[in-house]
Structure formats: structure tokens, C-alpha cells
Tab-separated table of N, CA and C in Angstrom:
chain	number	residue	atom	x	y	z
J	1463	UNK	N	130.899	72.873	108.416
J	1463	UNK	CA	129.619	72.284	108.745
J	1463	UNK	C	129.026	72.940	109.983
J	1464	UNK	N	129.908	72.767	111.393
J	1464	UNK	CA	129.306	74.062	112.375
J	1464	UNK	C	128.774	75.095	111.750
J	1465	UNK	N	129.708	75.621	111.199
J	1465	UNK	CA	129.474	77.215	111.063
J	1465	UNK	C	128.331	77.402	110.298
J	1466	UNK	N	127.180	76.255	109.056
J	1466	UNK	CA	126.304	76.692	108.687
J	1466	UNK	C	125.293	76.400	110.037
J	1467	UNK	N	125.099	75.395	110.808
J	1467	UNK	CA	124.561	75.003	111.441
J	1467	UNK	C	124.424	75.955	112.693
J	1468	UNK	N	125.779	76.861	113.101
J	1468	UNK	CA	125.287	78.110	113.632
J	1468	UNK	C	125.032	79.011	112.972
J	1469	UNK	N	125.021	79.310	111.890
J	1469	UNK	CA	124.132	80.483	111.384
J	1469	UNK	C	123.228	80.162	110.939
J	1470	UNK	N	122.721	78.965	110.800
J	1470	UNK	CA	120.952	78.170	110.914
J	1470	UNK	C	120.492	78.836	111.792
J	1471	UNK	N	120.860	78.796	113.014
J	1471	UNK	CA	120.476	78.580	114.368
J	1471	UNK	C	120.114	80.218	114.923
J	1472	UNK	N	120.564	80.817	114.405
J	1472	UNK	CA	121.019	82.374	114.979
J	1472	UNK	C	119.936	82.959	113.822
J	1473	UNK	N	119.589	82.426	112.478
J	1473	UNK	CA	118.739	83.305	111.568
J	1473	UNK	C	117.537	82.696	111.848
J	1474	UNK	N	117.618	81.363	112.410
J	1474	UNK	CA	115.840	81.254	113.113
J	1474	UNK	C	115.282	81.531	114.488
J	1475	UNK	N	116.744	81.598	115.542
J	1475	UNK	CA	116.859	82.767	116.487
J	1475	UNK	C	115.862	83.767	116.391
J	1476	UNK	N	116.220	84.974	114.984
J	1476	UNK	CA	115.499	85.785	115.010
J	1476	UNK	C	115.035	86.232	113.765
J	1477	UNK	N	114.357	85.321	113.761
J	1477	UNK	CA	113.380	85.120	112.773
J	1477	UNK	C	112.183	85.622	113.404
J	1478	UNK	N	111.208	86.459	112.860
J	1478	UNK	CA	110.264	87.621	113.311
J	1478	UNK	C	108.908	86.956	113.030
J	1479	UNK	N	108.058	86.228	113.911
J	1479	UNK	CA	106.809	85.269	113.847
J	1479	UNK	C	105.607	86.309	113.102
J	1480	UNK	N	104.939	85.276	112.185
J	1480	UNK	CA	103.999	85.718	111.067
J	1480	UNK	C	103.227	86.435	111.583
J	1481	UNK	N	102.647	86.814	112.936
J	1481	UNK	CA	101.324	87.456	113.153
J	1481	UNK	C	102.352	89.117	113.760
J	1482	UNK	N	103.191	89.206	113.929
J	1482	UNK	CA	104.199	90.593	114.221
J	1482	UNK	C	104.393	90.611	112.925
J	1483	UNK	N	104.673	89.770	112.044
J	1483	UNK	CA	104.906	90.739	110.180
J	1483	UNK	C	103.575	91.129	109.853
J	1484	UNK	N	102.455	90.366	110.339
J	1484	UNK	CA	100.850	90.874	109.832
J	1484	UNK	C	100.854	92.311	110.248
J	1485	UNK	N	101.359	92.434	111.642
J	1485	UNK	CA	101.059	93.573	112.834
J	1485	UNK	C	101.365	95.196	111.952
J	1486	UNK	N	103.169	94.528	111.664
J	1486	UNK	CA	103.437	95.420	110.985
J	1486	UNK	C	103.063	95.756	109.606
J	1487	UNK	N	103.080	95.503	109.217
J	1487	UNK	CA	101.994	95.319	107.493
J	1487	UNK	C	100.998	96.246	107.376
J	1488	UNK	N	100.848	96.149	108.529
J	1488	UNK	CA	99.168	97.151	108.347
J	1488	UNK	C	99.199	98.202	109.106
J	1489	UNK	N	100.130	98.084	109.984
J	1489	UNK	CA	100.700	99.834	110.364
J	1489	UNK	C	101.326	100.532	109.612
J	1490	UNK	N	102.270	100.226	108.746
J	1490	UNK	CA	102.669	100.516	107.527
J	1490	UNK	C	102.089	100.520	106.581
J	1491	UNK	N	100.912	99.867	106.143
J	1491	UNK	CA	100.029	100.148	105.441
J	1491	UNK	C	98.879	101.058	105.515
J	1492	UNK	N	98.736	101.189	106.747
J	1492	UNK	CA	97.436	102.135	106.946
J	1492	UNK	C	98.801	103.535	106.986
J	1493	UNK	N	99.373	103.602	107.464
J	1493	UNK	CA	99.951	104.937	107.310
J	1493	UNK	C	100.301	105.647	106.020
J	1494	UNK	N	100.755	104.700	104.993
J	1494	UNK	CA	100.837	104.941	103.610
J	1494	UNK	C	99.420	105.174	103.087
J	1495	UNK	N	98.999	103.960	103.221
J	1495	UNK	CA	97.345	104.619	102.434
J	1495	UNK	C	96.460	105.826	103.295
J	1496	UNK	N	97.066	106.372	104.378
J	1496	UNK	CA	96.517	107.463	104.877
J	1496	UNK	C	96.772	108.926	104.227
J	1497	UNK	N	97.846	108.830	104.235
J	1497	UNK	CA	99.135	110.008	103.640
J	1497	UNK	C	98.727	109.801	102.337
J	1498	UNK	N	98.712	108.667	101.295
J	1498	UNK	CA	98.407	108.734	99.698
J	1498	UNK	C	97.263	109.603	99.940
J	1499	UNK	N	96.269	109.180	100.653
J	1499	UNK	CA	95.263	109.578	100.420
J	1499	UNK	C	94.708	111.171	100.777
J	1500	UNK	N	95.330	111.607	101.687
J	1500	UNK	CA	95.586	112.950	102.035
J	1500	UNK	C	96.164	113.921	100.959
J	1501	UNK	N	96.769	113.517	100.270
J	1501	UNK	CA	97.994	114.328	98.777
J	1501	UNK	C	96.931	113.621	97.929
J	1502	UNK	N	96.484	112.864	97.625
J	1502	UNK	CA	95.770	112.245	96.568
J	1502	UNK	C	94.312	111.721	96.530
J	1503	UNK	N	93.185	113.093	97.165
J	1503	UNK	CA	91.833	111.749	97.262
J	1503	UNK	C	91.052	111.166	96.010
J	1504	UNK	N	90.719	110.253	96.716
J	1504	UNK	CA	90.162	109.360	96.066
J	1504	UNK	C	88.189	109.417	96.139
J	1505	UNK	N	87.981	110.416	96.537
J	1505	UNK	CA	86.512	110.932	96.535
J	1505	UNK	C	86.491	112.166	96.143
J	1506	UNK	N	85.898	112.692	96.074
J	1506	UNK	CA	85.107	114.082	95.257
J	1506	UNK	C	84.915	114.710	96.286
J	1507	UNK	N	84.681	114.563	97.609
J	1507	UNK	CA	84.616	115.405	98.950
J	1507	UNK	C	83.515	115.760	98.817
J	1508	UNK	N	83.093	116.745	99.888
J	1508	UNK	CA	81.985	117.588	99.406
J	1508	UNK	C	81.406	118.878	98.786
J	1509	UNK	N	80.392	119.097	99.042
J	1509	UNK	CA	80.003	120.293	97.749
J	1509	UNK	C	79.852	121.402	98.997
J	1510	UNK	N	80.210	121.495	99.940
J	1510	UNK	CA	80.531	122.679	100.670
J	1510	UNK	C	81.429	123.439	100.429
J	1511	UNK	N	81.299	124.935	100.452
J	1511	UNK	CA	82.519	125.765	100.028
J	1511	UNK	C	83.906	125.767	101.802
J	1512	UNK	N	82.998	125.116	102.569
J	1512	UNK	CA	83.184	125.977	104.043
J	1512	UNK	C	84.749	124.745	104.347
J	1513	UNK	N	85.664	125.353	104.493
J	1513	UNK	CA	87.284	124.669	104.915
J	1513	UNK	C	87.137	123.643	105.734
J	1514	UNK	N	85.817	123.473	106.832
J	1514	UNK	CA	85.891	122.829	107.364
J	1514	UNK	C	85.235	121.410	107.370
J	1515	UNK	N	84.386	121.488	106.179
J	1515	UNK	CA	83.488	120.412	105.638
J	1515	UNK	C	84.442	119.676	104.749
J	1516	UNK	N	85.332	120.642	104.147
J	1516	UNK	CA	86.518	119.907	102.837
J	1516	UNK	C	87.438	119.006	103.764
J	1517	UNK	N	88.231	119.759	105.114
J	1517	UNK	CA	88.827	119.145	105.549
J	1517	UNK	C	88.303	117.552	106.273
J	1518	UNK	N	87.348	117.967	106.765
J	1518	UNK	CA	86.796	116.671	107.634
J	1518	UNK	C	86.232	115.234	106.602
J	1519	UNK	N	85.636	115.662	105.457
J	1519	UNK	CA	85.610	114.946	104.766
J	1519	UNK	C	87.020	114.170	103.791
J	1520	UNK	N	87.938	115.282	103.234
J	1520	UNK	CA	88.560	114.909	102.928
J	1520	UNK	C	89.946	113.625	104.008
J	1521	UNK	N	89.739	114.301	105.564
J	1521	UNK	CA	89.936	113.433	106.893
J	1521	UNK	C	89.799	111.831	106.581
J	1522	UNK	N	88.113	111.543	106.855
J	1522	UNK	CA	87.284	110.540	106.917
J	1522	UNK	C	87.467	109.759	105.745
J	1523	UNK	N	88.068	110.413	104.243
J	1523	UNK	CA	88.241	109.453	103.445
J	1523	UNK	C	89.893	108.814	103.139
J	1524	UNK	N	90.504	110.075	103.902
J	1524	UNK	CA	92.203	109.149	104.326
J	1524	UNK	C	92.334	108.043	104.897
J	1525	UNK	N	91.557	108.332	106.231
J	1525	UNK	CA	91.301	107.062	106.904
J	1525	UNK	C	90.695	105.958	106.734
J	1526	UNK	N	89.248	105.683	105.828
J	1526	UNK	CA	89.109	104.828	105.488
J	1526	UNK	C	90.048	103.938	104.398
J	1527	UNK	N	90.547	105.019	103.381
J	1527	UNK	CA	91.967	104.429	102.854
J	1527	UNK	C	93.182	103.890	103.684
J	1528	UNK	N	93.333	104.309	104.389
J	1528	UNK	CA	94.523	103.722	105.609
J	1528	UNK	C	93.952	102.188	105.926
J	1529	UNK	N	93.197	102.239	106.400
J	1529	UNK	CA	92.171	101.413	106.975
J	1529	UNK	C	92.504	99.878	105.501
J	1530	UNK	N	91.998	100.403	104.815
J	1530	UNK	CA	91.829	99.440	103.717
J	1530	UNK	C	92.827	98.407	103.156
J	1531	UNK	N	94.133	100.102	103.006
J	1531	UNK	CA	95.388	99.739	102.589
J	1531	UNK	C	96.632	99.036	103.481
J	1532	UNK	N	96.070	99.210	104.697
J	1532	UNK	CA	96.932	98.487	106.028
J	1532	UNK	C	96.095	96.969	105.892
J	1533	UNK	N	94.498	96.900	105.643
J	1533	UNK	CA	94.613	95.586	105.551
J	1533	UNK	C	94.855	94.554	104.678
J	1534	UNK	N	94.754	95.857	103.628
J	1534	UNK	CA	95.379	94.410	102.332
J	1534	UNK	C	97.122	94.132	102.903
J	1535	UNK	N	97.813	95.043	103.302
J	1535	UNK	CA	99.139	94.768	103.679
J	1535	UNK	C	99.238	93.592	104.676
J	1536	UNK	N	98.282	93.559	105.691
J	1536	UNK	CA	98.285	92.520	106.666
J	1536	UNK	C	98.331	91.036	105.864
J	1537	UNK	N	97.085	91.263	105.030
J	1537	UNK	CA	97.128	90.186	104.248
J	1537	UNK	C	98.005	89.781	103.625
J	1538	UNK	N	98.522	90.534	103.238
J	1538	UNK	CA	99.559	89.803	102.180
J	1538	UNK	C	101.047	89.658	103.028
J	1539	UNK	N	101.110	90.444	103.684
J	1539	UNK	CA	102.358	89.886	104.982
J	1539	UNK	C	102.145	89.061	105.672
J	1540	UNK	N	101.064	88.423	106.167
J	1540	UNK	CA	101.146	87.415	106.671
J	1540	UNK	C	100.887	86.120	105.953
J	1541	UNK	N	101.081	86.430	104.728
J	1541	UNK	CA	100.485	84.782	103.610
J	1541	UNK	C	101.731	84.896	102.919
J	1542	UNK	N	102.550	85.859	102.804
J	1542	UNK	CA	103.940	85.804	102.698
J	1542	UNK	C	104.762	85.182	103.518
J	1543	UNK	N	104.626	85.609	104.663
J	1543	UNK	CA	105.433	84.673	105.625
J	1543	UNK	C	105.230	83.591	105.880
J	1544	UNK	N	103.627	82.817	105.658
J	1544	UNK	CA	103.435	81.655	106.065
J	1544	UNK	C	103.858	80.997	104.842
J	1545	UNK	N	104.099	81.256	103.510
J	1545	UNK	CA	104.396	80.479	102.309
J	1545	UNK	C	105.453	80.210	102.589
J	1546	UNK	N	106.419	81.428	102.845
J	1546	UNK	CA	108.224	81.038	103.441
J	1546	UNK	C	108.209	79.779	104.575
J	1547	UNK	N	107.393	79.794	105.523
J	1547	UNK	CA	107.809	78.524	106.727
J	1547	UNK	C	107.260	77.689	106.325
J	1548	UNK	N	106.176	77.287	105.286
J	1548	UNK	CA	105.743	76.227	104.839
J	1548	UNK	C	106.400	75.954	103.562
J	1549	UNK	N	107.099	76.328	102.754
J	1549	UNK	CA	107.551	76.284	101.250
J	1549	UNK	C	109.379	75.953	101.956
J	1550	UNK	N	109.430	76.623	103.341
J	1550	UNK	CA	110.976	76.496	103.874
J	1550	UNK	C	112.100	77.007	102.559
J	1551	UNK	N	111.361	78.127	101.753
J	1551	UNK	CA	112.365	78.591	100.848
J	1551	UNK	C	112.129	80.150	100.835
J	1552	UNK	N	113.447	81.459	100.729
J	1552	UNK	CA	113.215	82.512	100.749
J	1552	UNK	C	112.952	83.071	99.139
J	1553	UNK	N	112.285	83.022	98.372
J	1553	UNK	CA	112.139	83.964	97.198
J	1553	UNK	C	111.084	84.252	96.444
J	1554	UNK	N	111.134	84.572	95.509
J	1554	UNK	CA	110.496	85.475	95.007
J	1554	UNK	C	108.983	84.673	94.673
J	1555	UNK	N	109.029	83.404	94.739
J	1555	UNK	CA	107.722	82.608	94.324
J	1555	UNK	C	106.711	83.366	95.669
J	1556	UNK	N	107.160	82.986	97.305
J	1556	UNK	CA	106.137	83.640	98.141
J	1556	UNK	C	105.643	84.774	97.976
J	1557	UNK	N	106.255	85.603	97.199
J	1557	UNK	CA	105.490	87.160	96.562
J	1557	UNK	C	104.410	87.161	95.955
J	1558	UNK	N	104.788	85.948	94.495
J	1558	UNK	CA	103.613	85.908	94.063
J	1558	UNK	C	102.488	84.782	94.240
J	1559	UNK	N	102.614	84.161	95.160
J	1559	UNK	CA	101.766	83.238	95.903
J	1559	UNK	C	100.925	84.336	97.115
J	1560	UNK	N	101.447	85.293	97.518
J	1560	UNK	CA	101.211	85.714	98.541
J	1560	UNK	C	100.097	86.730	97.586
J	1561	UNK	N	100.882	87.746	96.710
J	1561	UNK	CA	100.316	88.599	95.839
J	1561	UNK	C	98.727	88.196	95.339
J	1562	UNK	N	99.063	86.853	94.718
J	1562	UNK	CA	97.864	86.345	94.195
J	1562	UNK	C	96.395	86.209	94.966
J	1563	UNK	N	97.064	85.559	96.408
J	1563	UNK	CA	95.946	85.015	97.059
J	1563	UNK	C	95.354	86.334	97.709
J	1564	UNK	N	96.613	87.583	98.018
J	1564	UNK	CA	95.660	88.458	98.766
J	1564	UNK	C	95.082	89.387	97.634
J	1565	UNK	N	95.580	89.739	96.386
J	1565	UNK	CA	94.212	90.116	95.226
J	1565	UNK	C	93.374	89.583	95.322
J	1566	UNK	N	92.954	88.421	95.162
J	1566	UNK	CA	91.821	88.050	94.882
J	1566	UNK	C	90.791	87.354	96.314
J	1567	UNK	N	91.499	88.056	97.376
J	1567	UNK	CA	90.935	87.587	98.825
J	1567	UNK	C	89.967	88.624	98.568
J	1568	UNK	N	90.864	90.223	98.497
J	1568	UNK	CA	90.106	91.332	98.886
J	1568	UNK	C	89.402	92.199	96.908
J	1569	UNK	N	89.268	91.258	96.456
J	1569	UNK	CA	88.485	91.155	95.571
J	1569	UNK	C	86.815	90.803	95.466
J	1570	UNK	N	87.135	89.659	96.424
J	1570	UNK	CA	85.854	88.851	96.453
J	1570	UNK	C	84.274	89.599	96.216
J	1571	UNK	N	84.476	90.618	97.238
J	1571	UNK	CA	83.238	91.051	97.335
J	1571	UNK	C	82.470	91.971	96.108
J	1572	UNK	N	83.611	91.767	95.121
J	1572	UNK	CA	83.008	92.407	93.954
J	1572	UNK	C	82.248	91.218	93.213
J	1573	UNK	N	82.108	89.934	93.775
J	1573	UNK	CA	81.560	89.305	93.100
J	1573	UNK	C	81.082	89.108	91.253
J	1574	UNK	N	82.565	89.910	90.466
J	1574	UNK	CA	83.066	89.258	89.694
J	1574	UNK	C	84.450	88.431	89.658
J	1575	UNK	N	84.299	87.397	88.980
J	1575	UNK	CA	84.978	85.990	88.695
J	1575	UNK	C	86.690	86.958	87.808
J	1576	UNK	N	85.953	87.453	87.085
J	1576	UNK	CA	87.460	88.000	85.775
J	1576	UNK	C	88.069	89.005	86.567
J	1577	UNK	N	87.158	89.961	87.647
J	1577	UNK	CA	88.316	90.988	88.194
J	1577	UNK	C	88.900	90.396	89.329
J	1578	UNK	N	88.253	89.119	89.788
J	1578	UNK	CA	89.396	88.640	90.945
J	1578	UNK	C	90.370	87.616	90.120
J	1579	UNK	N	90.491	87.487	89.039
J	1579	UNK	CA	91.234	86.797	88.690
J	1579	UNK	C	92.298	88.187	88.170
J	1580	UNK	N	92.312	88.627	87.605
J	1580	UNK	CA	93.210	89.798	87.238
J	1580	UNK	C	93.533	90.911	88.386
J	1581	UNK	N	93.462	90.971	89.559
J	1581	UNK	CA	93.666	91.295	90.406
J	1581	UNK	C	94.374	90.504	91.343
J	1582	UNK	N	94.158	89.232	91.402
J	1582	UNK	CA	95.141	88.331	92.050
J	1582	UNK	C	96.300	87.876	90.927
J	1583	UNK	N	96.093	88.212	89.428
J	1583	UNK	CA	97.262	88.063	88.601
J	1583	UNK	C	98.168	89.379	89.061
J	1584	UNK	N	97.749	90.156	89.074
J	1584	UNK	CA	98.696	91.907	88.977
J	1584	UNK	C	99.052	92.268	90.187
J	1585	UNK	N	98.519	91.804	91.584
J	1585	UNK	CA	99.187	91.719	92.957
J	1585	UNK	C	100.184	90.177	92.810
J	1586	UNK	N	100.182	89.322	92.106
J	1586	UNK	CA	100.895	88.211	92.730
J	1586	UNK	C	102.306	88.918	91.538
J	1587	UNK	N	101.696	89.210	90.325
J	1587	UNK	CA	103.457	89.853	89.399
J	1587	UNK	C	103.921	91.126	90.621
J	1588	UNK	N	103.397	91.808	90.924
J	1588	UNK	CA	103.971	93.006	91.709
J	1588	UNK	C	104.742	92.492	92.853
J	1589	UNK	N	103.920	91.428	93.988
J	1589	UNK	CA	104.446	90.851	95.003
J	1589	UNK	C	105.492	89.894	94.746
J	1590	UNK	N	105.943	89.539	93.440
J	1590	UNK	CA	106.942	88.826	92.946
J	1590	UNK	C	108.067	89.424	92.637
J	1591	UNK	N	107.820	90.819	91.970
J	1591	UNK	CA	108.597	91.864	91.718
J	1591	UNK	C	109.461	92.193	93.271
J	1592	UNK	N	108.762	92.731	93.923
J	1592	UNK	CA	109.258	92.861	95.244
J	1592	UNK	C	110.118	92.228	95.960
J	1593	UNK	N	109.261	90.746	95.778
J	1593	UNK	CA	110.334	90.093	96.573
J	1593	UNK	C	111.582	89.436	95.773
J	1594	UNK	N	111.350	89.914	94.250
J	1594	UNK	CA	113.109	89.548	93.903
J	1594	UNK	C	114.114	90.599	93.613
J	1595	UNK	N	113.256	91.805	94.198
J	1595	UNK	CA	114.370	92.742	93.985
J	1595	UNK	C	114.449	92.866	95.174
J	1596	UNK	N	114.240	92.412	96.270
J	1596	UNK	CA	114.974	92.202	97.598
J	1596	UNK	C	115.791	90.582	97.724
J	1597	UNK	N	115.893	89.783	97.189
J	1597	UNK	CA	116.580	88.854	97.261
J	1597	UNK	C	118.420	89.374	97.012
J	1598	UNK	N	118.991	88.784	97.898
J	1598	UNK	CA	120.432	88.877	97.307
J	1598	UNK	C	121.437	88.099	96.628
């Protein structure tokens, strides 16, 4: 009985507060969606032949991908973690609770109804995925 009650004590010890998992989320996210986007753009660049118009543009659209992709990560790391201290359970449901709500957060502004619904379906299966293939 101690012994769960100290290792209660020691895993909420250091337990890592929701707005430092947001923090990280999106440093890790903007760095990934920087780099995808550098190996992989996602614009057409421009119609200059000159190296230095390709590069700077192709630049400006990494970063706004970084940018984007660090904040959907924030989002969803920090609505992950708050489902865990409010749900007081570790698995795979906060993935897709978390998944769901941040699809269809950063959906919104498309102001269709069916792609934020299928976008908060296919981030909350993915964010579910995740978090049960990290469960042990």
C-alpha cells in the first residue's frame, strides 16, 4: 500500500504542467513542419528563374508551415494533457478527444460544417493511434 502511494507521489512529483507540454508541442511542431516543408513545398514558389527568389520564397513558405504546424501541435498537446488531469486516466481515449477537438478547432475557418467534421474525425483516429501505441 506505501509503495503505490509513493510512486503516486513521485509520478505527480514530476508530472510536466499543461502549458510546458503546449510550449513544447509547438517547438516541435514548428520545427517539423519547417523541415517537411523545406524537402516538400507546399506552394508553387515563384516564376523567377533567379536562385535567390526560389530560395527566399521557398524560405517564407517553410516558415509559415512551421508556424501552422507547431500550432496545431500546441493545440492538441495541451487538450491532451488537460483531458488526462480532468478524465484522471492515461490512454488512448485523450488522443482522440484531444485529436478531435483540435481538427476541427483549426478547421473552423473554412467555414464548412462536413470538413470540420471529418477533420476532427481523422485527427481524433490518428491522435488515438498515437496514444495507444505509446501506452504500455
Amino acid at each position: 500500500m506505501s509503495s503505490q502511494i509513493a510512486t503516486a507521489t513521485v509520478e505527480s512529483h514530476f508530472e510536466v504542467p499543461c502549458d510546458s507540454r503546449s510550449a513544447d508541442g509547438f517547438f516541435r511542431g514548428s520545427m517539423i513542419g519547417f523541415a517537411w516543408s523545406l524537402y516538400f513545398p507546399i506552394h508553387p514558389g515563384t516564376t523567377s528563374n533567379r536562385i535567390i527568389d526560389v530560395a527566399c520564397s521557398r524560405t517564407l513558405g517553410a516558415v509559415k508551415a512551421g508556424g501552422l504546424f507547431g500550432g496545431f501541435m500546441a493545440t492538441y498537446s495541451y487538450i491532451s494533457c488537460r483531458s488526462k488531469v480532468i478524465r484522471g486516466k492515461r490512454d488512448h481515449m485523450n488522443g482522440l478527444i484531444a485529436g478531435c477537438l483540435t481538427g476541427m478547432l483549426w478547421s473552423v475557418p473554412s467555414n464548412n460544417p462536413r470538413l470540420m467534421l471529418t477533420t476532427g474525425l481523422l485527427c481524433g483516429l490518428m491522435g488515438s493511434a498515437v496514444e495507444f501505441s505509446q501506452e504500455r
